[in-house]
């Protein structure tokens, strides 16, 4: 009985939806569907563009630059590193050093010392580089102590190629041994490609070690940080997450997405009013049919459900078309 009632309501609503209005103009239902279609299509496109834009920046920053968690101010033993590595959610832990240096006396860049075997220890590090035409910093090009791998934009700015020898000078004024370019990398993130270079970890022995921790889920950083702090039990140790290192950057991206959603949401508010007035107009046009249904004993909520179903049909049809178009 209930199924027959629902089928009857849906059939009448679909018939009202398909019937032409008395006016020769475009029906309100058609305009509502067009509005929903445009709104959903815009929303899908905006989300796709924004997510792609954000990921193209977020992934290189987290996988190459800041890591998910950094441990500073303490030298970890092999046993401590293994204990951190087996914490739930930890994917990898790698040591590195970081200095600011002047290359060729004109360009300031960040020189990071990494383990030449980092590609085997940190899979996500490898995925952040475009390896089709460029070299990835790793054991294939950081074997020699005086080797260096620079970003493609930095190499372009300074007119450098593989095999060239370049002088380095730290910000503190300490000259470093001349380095030979053994590779040029590309991440797709301009700041990294312009202002970064990688050298072997052993060639930066006088620089304090920093430990970068990669997580399977970067949003699980607080729980992992609590576990690391408990393992270290050292007040001099500094444990920071990616949220602290990139606070301003991620806040700007979040604000950008919120504003996009608000602007697109205004489209749906307008469409909602359009559907409301469309249903109101339909009610006035169907006064005779409504009177007939009431005369046959149809309760008010059944008649109301007919127009609710018509509104649902309008919304579902507009959303479906808009989703596929988007």
Tab-separated table of C-alpha atoms in Angstrom:
chain	number	residue	atom	x	y	z
A	1	UNK	CA	0.000	0.000	0.000
A	2	UNK	CA	2.809	2.345	0.957
A	3	UNK	CA	4.710	1.591	-2.271
A	4	UNK	CA	1.590	2.290	-4.333
A	5	UNK	CA	1.162	5.624	-2.547
A	6	UNK	CA	4.753	6.654	-3.205
A	7	UNK	CA	4.475	5.549	-6.834
A	8	UNK	CA	1.297	7.600	-7.231
A	9	UNK	CA	2.871	10.726	-5.707
A	10	UNK	CA	5.979	10.366	-7.864
A	11	UNK	CA	3.918	9.805	-11.017
A	12	UNK	CA	1.789	12.906	-10.472
A	13	UNK	CA	4.888	14.987	-9.594
A	14	UNK	CA	6.654	13.799	-12.750
A	15	UNK	CA	3.583	14.591	-14.850
A	16	UNK	CA	3.407	18.106	-13.384
A	17	UNK	CA	7.101	18.513	-14.075
A	18	UNK	CA	6.826	17.433	-17.715
A	19	UNK	CA	3.650	19.347	-18.555
A	20	UNK	CA	4.076	22.677	-20.312
A	21	UNK	CA	3.087	25.770	-18.411
A	22	UNK	CA	0.231	27.919	-19.577
A	23	UNK	CA	2.701	30.659	-20.411
A	24	UNK	CA	4.704	30.350	-23.619
A	25	UNK	CA	7.892	31.475	-21.868
A	26	UNK	CA	10.634	29.216	-20.518
A	27	UNK	CA	9.278	27.428	-17.458
A	28	UNK	CA	10.575	28.178	-13.974
A	29	UNK	CA	11.524	24.503	-13.570
A	30	UNK	CA	13.784	24.738	-16.631
A	31	UNK	CA	15.395	27.873	-15.277
A	32	UNK	CA	15.860	26.176	-11.905
A	33	UNK	CA	17.522	23.164	-13.524
A	34	UNK	CA	19.792	25.463	-15.515
A	35	UNK	CA	20.695	27.382	-12.350
A	36	UNK	CA	21.491	24.217	-10.391
A	37	UNK	CA	23.473	22.826	-13.331
A	38	UNK	CA	25.600	25.961	-13.588
A	39	UNK	CA	26.066	26.080	-9.805
A	40	UNK	CA	27.130	22.445	-9.468
A	41	UNK	CA	29.330	22.631	-12.551
A	42	UNK	CA	31.051	25.731	-11.158
A	43	UNK	CA	31.477	24.091	-7.752
A	44	UNK	CA	33.057	20.963	-9.236
A	45	UNK	CA	35.399	23.019	-11.416
A	46	UNK	CA	36.407	25.308	-8.554
A	47	UNK	CA	37.078	22.405	-6.202
A	48	UNK	CA	39.051	20.556	-8.874
A	49	UNK	CA	41.188	23.579	-9.695
A	50	UNK	CA	41.705	24.564	-6.058
A	51	UNK	CA	42.573	21.034	-4.921
A	52	UNK	CA	44.998	20.561	-7.808
A	53	UNK	CA	46.539	23.965	-7.157
A	54	UNK	CA	46.921	23.310	-3.441
A	55	UNK	CA	48.310	19.807	-3.820
A	56	UNK	CA	50.905	21.021	-6.332
A	57	UNK	CA	52.222	23.293	-3.566
A	58	UNK	CA	51.475	21.261	-0.435
A	59	UNK	CA	53.148	18.011	-1.522
A	60	UNK	CA	56.591	19.489	-2.363
A	61	UNK	CA	56.538	21.633	0.780
A	62	UNK	CA	55.762	18.740	3.114
A	63	UNK	CA	57.741	16.025	1.352
A	64	UNK	CA	60.862	18.046	0.543
A	65	UNK	CA	60.912	21.190	2.656
A	66	UNK	CA	59.425	20.966	6.143
A	67	UNK	CA	58.523	17.257	6.517
A	68	UNK	CA	55.508	16.406	8.679
A	69	UNK	CA	57.472	16.618	11.941
A	70	UNK	CA	60.943	17.984	12.684
A	71	UNK	CA	63.114	17.076	15.681
A	72	UNK	CA	65.819	19.611	16.519
A	73	UNK	CA	68.277	20.336	19.321
A	74	UNK	CA	69.208	16.742	20.097
A	75	UNK	CA	71.403	14.023	18.590
A	76	UNK	CA	69.476	10.755	18.300
A	77	UNK	CA	71.062	7.357	18.743
A	78	UNK	CA	70.281	4.487	16.396
A	79	UNK	CA	68.094	2.855	19.056
A	80	UNK	CA	66.060	6.050	19.534
A	81	UNK	CA	65.587	6.414	15.778
A	82	UNK	CA	64.294	2.831	15.587
A	83	UNK	CA	61.869	3.436	18.467
A	84	UNK	CA	60.463	6.497	16.692
A	85	UNK	CA	60.276	4.619	13.405
A	86	UNK	CA	57.994	1.927	14.886
A	87	UNK	CA	55.522	4.437	16.336
A	88	UNK	CA	52.001	4.025	14.869
A	89	UNK	CA	51.599	6.275	11.829
A	90	UNK	CA	55.321	6.916	11.208
A	91	UNK	CA	56.435	6.174	7.665
A	92	UNK	CA	60.078	7.305	7.704
A	93	UNK	CA	62.613	9.292	9.698
A	94	UNK	CA	65.655	10.798	7.985
A	95	UNK	CA	68.424	13.123	9.221
A	96	UNK	CA	69.421	16.267	7.337
A	97	UNK	CA	71.248	19.542	7.798
A	98	UNK	CA	70.344	22.976	6.531
A	99	UNK	CA	72.419	26.070	5.784
A	100	UNK	CA	71.898	29.275	3.899
A	101	UNK	CA	74.653	29.971	1.420
A	102	UNK	CA	75.580	32.321	-1.395
A	103	UNK	CA	76.237	30.655	-4.741
A	104	UNK	CA	78.542	32.377	-7.209
A	105	UNK	CA	78.519	35.434	-4.961
A	106	UNK	CA	75.090	36.567	-6.180
A	107	UNK	CA	72.310	34.115	-5.324
A	108	UNK	CA	71.241	33.121	-1.810
A	109	UNK	CA	69.906	29.602	-1.515
A	110	UNK	CA	69.213	26.904	1.045
A	111	UNK	CA	71.796	24.121	0.987
A	112	UNK	CA	70.426	20.957	2.550
A	113	UNK	CA	72.629	18.007	3.408
A	114	UNK	CA	70.813	14.698	2.902
A	115	UNK	CA	71.637	11.034	3.115
A	116	UNK	CA	72.552	9.850	-0.411
A	117	UNK	CA	70.362	6.779	0.161
A	118	UNK	CA	67.278	8.853	0.984
A	119	UNK	CA	65.351	7.518	-2.015
A	120	UNK	CA	65.182	4.067	-0.414
A	121	UNK	CA	64.338	5.395	3.060
A	122	UNK	CA	61.769	8.025	2.065
A	123	UNK	CA	59.486	7.058	-0.821
A	124	UNK	CA	57.419	10.271	-0.758
A	125	UNK	CA	60.599	12.329	-1.155
A	126	UNK	CA	61.208	10.636	-4.484
A	127	UNK	CA	57.624	11.170	-5.655
A	128	UNK	CA	57.925	14.951	-5.261
A	129	UNK	CA	60.414	15.307	-8.115
A	130	UNK	CA	59.824	15.331	-11.845
A	131	UNK	CA	62.241	12.578	-12.845
A	132	UNK	CA	61.585	12.370	-16.563
A	133	UNK	CA	64.053	15.025	-17.680
A	134	UNK	CA	65.693	15.965	-14.365
A	135	UNK	CA	67.790	14.215	-11.714
A	136	UNK	CA	66.439	13.314	-8.290
A	137	UNK	CA	68.799	14.061	-5.379
A	138	UNK	CA	70.001	10.623	-4.282
A	139	UNK	CA	72.755	8.052	-4.255
A	140	UNK	CA	73.250	8.285	-8.033
A	141	UNK	CA	74.477	11.884	-7.964
A	142	UNK	CA	75.531	12.592	-4.349
A	143	UNK	CA	78.256	9.973	-4.052
A	144	UNK	CA	81.217	12.367	-3.929
A	145	UNK	CA	81.592	14.751	-0.952
A	146	UNK	CA	81.980	17.776	-3.239
A	147	UNK	CA	78.873	17.017	-5.352
A	148	UNK	CA	75.781	19.212	-5.381
A	149	UNK	CA	72.328	18.980	-6.990
A	150	UNK	CA	70.618	22.297	-7.719
A	151	UNK	CA	67.110	23.327	-8.778
A	152	UNK	CA	66.402	23.859	-12.454
A	153	UNK	CA	65.357	27.501	-11.958
A	154	UNK	CA	68.526	28.212	-9.977
A	155	UNK	CA	70.618	26.589	-12.680
A	156	UNK	CA	68.849	28.680	-15.317
A	157	UNK	CA	69.314	31.949	-13.396
A	158	UNK	CA	73.037	31.355	-12.926
A	159	UNK	CA	73.568	29.702	-16.338
A	160	UNK	CA	74.893	26.504	-14.767
A	161	UNK	CA	74.998	22.984	-16.194
A	162	UNK	CA	75.949	19.549	-14.983
A	163	UNK	CA	79.682	19.316	-14.503
A	164	UNK	CA	80.167	23.007	-13.674
A	165	UNK	CA	82.057	23.907	-10.508
A	166	UNK	CA	80.551	26.552	-8.247
A	167	UNK	CA	81.870	28.291	-5.108
A	168	UNK	CA	79.730	28.440	-1.949
A	169	UNK	CA	79.865	30.936	0.904
A	170	UNK	CA	77.740	30.532	4.017
A	171	UNK	CA	75.744	33.457	5.393
A	172	UNK	CA	78.126	33.578	8.360
A	173	UNK	CA	81.004	34.181	5.969
A	174	UNK	CA	82.585	30.735	6.131
A	175	UNK	CA	83.730	29.640	2.667
A	176	UNK	CA	82.837	26.095	1.669
A	177	UNK	CA	84.693	23.787	-0.628
A	178	UNK	CA	83.810	24.267	-4.279
A	179	UNK	CA	81.053	21.935	-5.393
A	180	UNK	CA	80.571	20.168	-8.700
A	181	UNK	CA	77.033	20.074	-10.101
A	182	UNK	CA	76.152	16.404	-10.550
A	183	UNK	CA	72.427	16.854	-11.091
A	184	UNK	CA	69.581	19.316	-11.656
A	185	UNK	CA	66.188	18.655	-10.059
A	186	UNK	CA	62.660	19.934	-10.570
A	187	UNK	CA	59.737	19.766	-8.135
A	188	UNK	CA	57.338	22.110	-9.921
A	189	UNK	CA	57.286	24.413	-6.872
A	190	UNK	CA	59.088	27.570	-7.972
A	191	UNK	CA	60.567	28.564	-4.606
A	192	UNK	CA	62.218	25.162	-4.177
A	193	UNK	CA	63.463	25.008	-7.757
A	194	UNK	CA	64.923	28.529	-7.489
A	195	UNK	CA	66.335	28.603	-3.980
A	196	UNK	CA	67.385	25.068	-3.009
A	197	UNK	CA	70.370	22.780	-3.478
A	198	UNK	CA	71.244	19.351	-2.053
A	199	UNK	CA	74.659	18.099	-0.924
A	200	UNK	CA	75.793	14.837	0.734
A	201	UNK	CA	75.103	14.708	4.476
A	202	UNK	CA	78.708	13.770	5.281
A	203	UNK	CA	79.973	17.015	3.766
A	204	UNK	CA	78.130	19.096	6.406
A	205	UNK	CA	79.463	17.485	9.582
A	206	UNK	CA	79.845	20.789	11.440
A	207	UNK	CA	76.129	21.595	11.090
A	208	UNK	CA	73.614	20.391	13.730
A	209	UNK	CA	71.462	17.492	12.586
A	210	UNK	CA	67.722	17.856	12.120
A	211	UNK	CA	65.483	14.800	11.890
A	212	UNK	CA	62.541	14.860	9.516
A	213	UNK	CA	59.650	12.501	10.213
A	214	UNK	CA	57.190	11.480	7.510
A	215	UNK	CA	53.722	10.278	8.513
A	216	UNK	CA	51.224	8.062	6.736
A	217	UNK	CA	48.572	10.647	7.596
A	218	UNK	CA	49.841	14.176	8.136
A	219	UNK	CA	46.756	15.060	10.173
A	220	UNK	CA	47.855	12.530	12.801
A	221	UNK	CA	50.805	14.744	13.738
A	222	UNK	CA	49.701	15.628	17.275
A	223	UNK	CA	49.463	12.006	18.419
A	224	UNK	CA	52.844	11.133	16.894
A	225	UNK	CA	54.460	14.246	18.401
A	226	UNK	CA	53.243	13.174	21.838
A	227	UNK	CA	54.813	9.746	21.313
A	228	UNK	CA	58.120	11.260	20.124
A	229	UNK	CA	58.248	13.647	23.087
A	230	UNK	CA	57.721	10.739	25.475
A	231	UNK	CA	60.547	8.760	23.824
A	232	UNK	CA	63.028	11.647	23.843
A	233	UNK	CA	62.224	12.865	27.380
A	234	UNK	CA	64.646	15.749	26.816
A	235	UNK	CA	63.675	19.372	27.573
A	236	UNK	CA	66.237	20.618	25.049
A	237	UNK	CA	64.615	18.703	22.195
A	238	UNK	CA	62.310	20.687	19.923
A	239	UNK	CA	59.496	18.759	18.215
A	240	UNK	CA	57.458	20.766	15.713
A	241	UNK	CA	54.861	19.806	13.124
A	242	UNK	CA	54.147	21.026	9.610
A	243	UNK	CA	51.352	23.209	10.976
A	244	UNK	CA	53.866	25.449	12.752
A	245	UNK	CA	56.339	25.670	9.881
A	246	UNK	CA	53.719	26.554	7.264
A	247	UNK	CA	51.046	28.262	9.370
A	248	UNK	CA	50.673	31.397	7.239
A	249	UNK	CA	50.778	29.503	3.944
A	250	UNK	CA	48.085	26.988	4.874
A	251	UNK	CA	45.941	29.681	6.516
A	252	UNK	CA	46.007	31.612	3.234
A	253	UNK	CA	45.019	28.517	1.250
A	254	UNK	CA	42.167	27.774	3.674
A	255	UNK	CA	40.853	31.336	3.467
A	256	UNK	CA	41.038	31.178	-0.319
A	257	UNK	CA	38.987	27.980	-0.448
A	258	UNK	CA	36.428	29.283	2.064
A	259	UNK	CA	35.865	32.442	0.019
A	260	UNK	CA	35.475	30.386	-3.149
A	261	UNK	CA	32.893	28.187	-1.429
A	262	UNK	CA	30.998	31.235	-0.143
A	263	UNK	CA	30.874	32.822	-3.590
A	264	UNK	CA	29.709	29.596	-5.213
A	265	UNK	CA	27.224	29.063	-2.377
A	266	UNK	CA	25.512	32.309	-3.308
A	267	UNK	CA	24.554	30.672	-6.605
A	268	UNK	CA	22.708	27.927	-4.728
A	269	UNK	CA	20.890	30.457	-2.552
A	270	UNK	CA	19.587	32.177	-5.681
A	271	UNK	CA	18.628	28.810	-7.185
A	272	UNK	CA	16.845	27.854	-3.966
A	273	UNK	CA	14.646	30.949	-4.165
A	274	UNK	CA	14.062	30.180	-7.848
A	275	UNK	CA	12.844	26.665	-7.019
A	276	UNK	CA	10.616	28.040	-4.245
A	277	UNK	CA	8.924	30.516	-6.561
A	278	UNK	CA	8.689	27.861	-9.275
A	279	UNK	CA	6.791	25.562	-6.912
A	280	UNK	CA	4.608	28.445	-5.775
A	281	UNK	CA	3.755	29.257	-9.386
A	282	UNK	CA	2.989	25.600	-10.076
A	283	UNK	CA	0.568	25.517	-7.151
A	284	UNK	CA	-1.384	28.460	-8.564
A	285	UNK	CA	-1.421	26.906	-12.036
A	286	UNK	CA	-2.672	23.559	-10.689
A	287	UNK	CA	-5.510	24.904	-8.554
A	288	UNK	CA	-8.080	22.944	-10.525
A	289	UNK	CA	-6.126	19.665	-10.245
A	290	UNK	CA	-5.574	20.287	-6.511
A	291	UNK	CA	-9.309	20.915	-6.034
A	292	UNK	CA	-10.079	17.669	-7.886
A	293	UNK	CA	-7.653	15.682	-5.724
A	294	UNK	CA	-9.115	17.158	-2.531
A	295	UNK	CA	-12.621	16.416	-3.732
A	296	UNK	CA	-11.558	12.788	-4.239
A	297	UNK	CA	-10.392	12.678	-0.616
A	298	UNK	CA	-6.641	13.325	-0.944
A	299	UNK	CA	-5.278	14.676	2.381
A	300	UNK	CA	-3.309	17.966	2.377
A	301	UNK	CA	0.055	16.307	3.149
A	302	UNK	CA	-0.327	14.064	0.060
A	303	UNK	CA	-0.869	17.067	-2.187
A	304	UNK	CA	2.070	18.815	-0.550
A	305	UNK	CA	4.264	15.769	-1.182
A	306	UNK	CA	3.495	15.966	-4.909
A	307	UNK	CA	5.126	19.369	-5.152
A	308	UNK	CA	7.991	18.304	-2.860
A	309	UNK	CA	8.699	15.443	-5.256
A	310	UNK	CA	8.629	17.859	-8.174
A	311	UNK	CA	11.207	20.023	-6.427
A	312	UNK	CA	13.337	16.933	-5.750
A	313	UNK	CA	13.176	15.975	-9.430
A	314	UNK	CA	14.334	19.480	-10.369
A	315	UNK	CA	17.233	19.374	-7.913
A	316	UNK	CA	18.399	15.849	-8.767
A	317	UNK	CA	18.264	16.493	-12.512
A	318	UNK	CA	20.184	19.772	-12.200
A	319	UNK	CA	22.803	18.211	-9.886
A	320	UNK	CA	23.306	15.226	-12.189
A	321	UNK	CA	23.788	17.329	-15.317
A	322	UNK	CA	26.029	19.796	-13.445
A	323	UNK	CA	28.186	17.017	-11.976
A	324	UNK	CA	28.844	15.378	-15.337
A	325	UNK	CA	29.424	18.770	-17.005
A	326	UNK	CA	31.815	19.790	-14.217
